[in-house]
């Protein structure tokens, strides 16, 4: 499992594929298919999920900061109110 993850990241790709390729040359079809599906589909899905979560969190943080700023401005103007 770890070796397939390393192959998916293209780190040490030859170290993973060549020992298997030496025992059975048809195994290259598996590795090519695995890389195509993994690199062009799975990595894009993982990246899209990470980006979506990041933008959702950024939007929530921005909304919280805006609400907090409005509340602090209200409190500051309430302090300086002379008619009070």
mmCIF file of N, CA and C in Angstrom, residues 1 7-8 13 18 20-22 29 31 34 55 67 77:
data_model
loop_
_atom_site.group_PDB
_atom_site.id
_atom_site.type_symbol
_atom_site.label_atom_id
_atom_site.label_comp_id
_atom_site.label_asym_id
_atom_site.label_seq_id
_atom_site.Cartn_x
_atom_site.Cartn_y
_atom_site.Cartn_z
ATOM 1 N N UNK A 1 0.829 -1.186 0.000
ATOM 2 C CA UNK A 1 0.000 0.000 0.000
ATOM 3 C C UNK A 1 0.883 1.263 0.000
ATOM 4 N N UNK A 7 4.293 5.550 -5.541
ATOM 5 C CA UNK A 7 4.201 5.581 -6.998
ATOM 6 C C UNK A 7 3.222 6.659 -7.447
ATOM 7 N N UNK A 8 2.150 6.847 -6.695
ATOM 8 C CA UNK A 8 1.159 7.860 -7.051
ATOM 9 C C UNK A 8 1.725 9.265 -6.946
ATOM 10 N N UNK A 13 9.367 6.465 -8.440
ATOM 11 C CA UNK A 13 8.566 5.656 -9.347
ATOM 12 C C UNK A 13 9.322 4.438 -9.876
ATOM 13 N N UNK A 18 10.097 -1.126 -11.175
ATOM 14 C CA UNK A 18 11.095 -2.003 -11.802
ATOM 15 C C UNK A 18 11.221 -3.384 -11.156
ATOM 16 N N UNK A 20 8.909 -5.189 -9.808
ATOM 17 C CA UNK A 20 7.746 -5.953 -10.261
ATOM 18 C C UNK A 20 7.842 -6.210 -11.757
ATOM 19 N N UNK A 21 8.319 -5.233 -12.496
ATOM 20 C CA UNK A 21 8.443 -5.364 -13.944
ATOM 21 C C UNK A 21 9.430 -6.466 -14.314
ATOM 22 N N UNK A 22 10.467 -6.639 -13.503
ATOM 23 C CA UNK A 22 11.464 -7.691 -13.795
ATOM 24 C C UNK A 22 10.859 -9.076 -13.663
ATOM 25 N N UNK A 29 1.292 -2.716 -17.450
ATOM 26 C CA UNK A 29 -0.061 -2.253 -17.774
ATOM 27 C C UNK A 29 -0.798 -1.794 -16.520
ATOM 28 N N UNK A 31 0.610 -0.641 -13.748
ATOM 29 C CA UNK A 31 1.228 0.594 -13.270
ATOM 30 C C UNK A 31 0.859 1.800 -14.136
ATOM 31 N N UNK A 34 -2.746 2.561 -13.321
ATOM 32 C CA UNK A 34 -2.792 3.125 -11.975
ATOM 33 C C UNK A 34 -2.318 4.576 -11.970
ATOM 34 N N UNK A 55 -11.506 27.252 1.106
ATOM 35 C CA UNK A 55 -12.327 28.425 0.799
ATOM 36 C C UNK A 55 -13.505 28.548 1.752
ATOM 37 N N UNK A 67 -18.258 40.427 11.512
ATOM 38 C CA UNK A 67 -19.207 40.559 12.624
ATOM 39 C C UNK A 67 -18.522 41.115 13.869
ATOM 40 N N UNK A 77 -18.429 53.349 19.477
ATOM 41 C CA UNK A 77 -19.283 54.519 19.322
ATOM 42 C C UNK A 77 -20.222 54.681 20.515
#
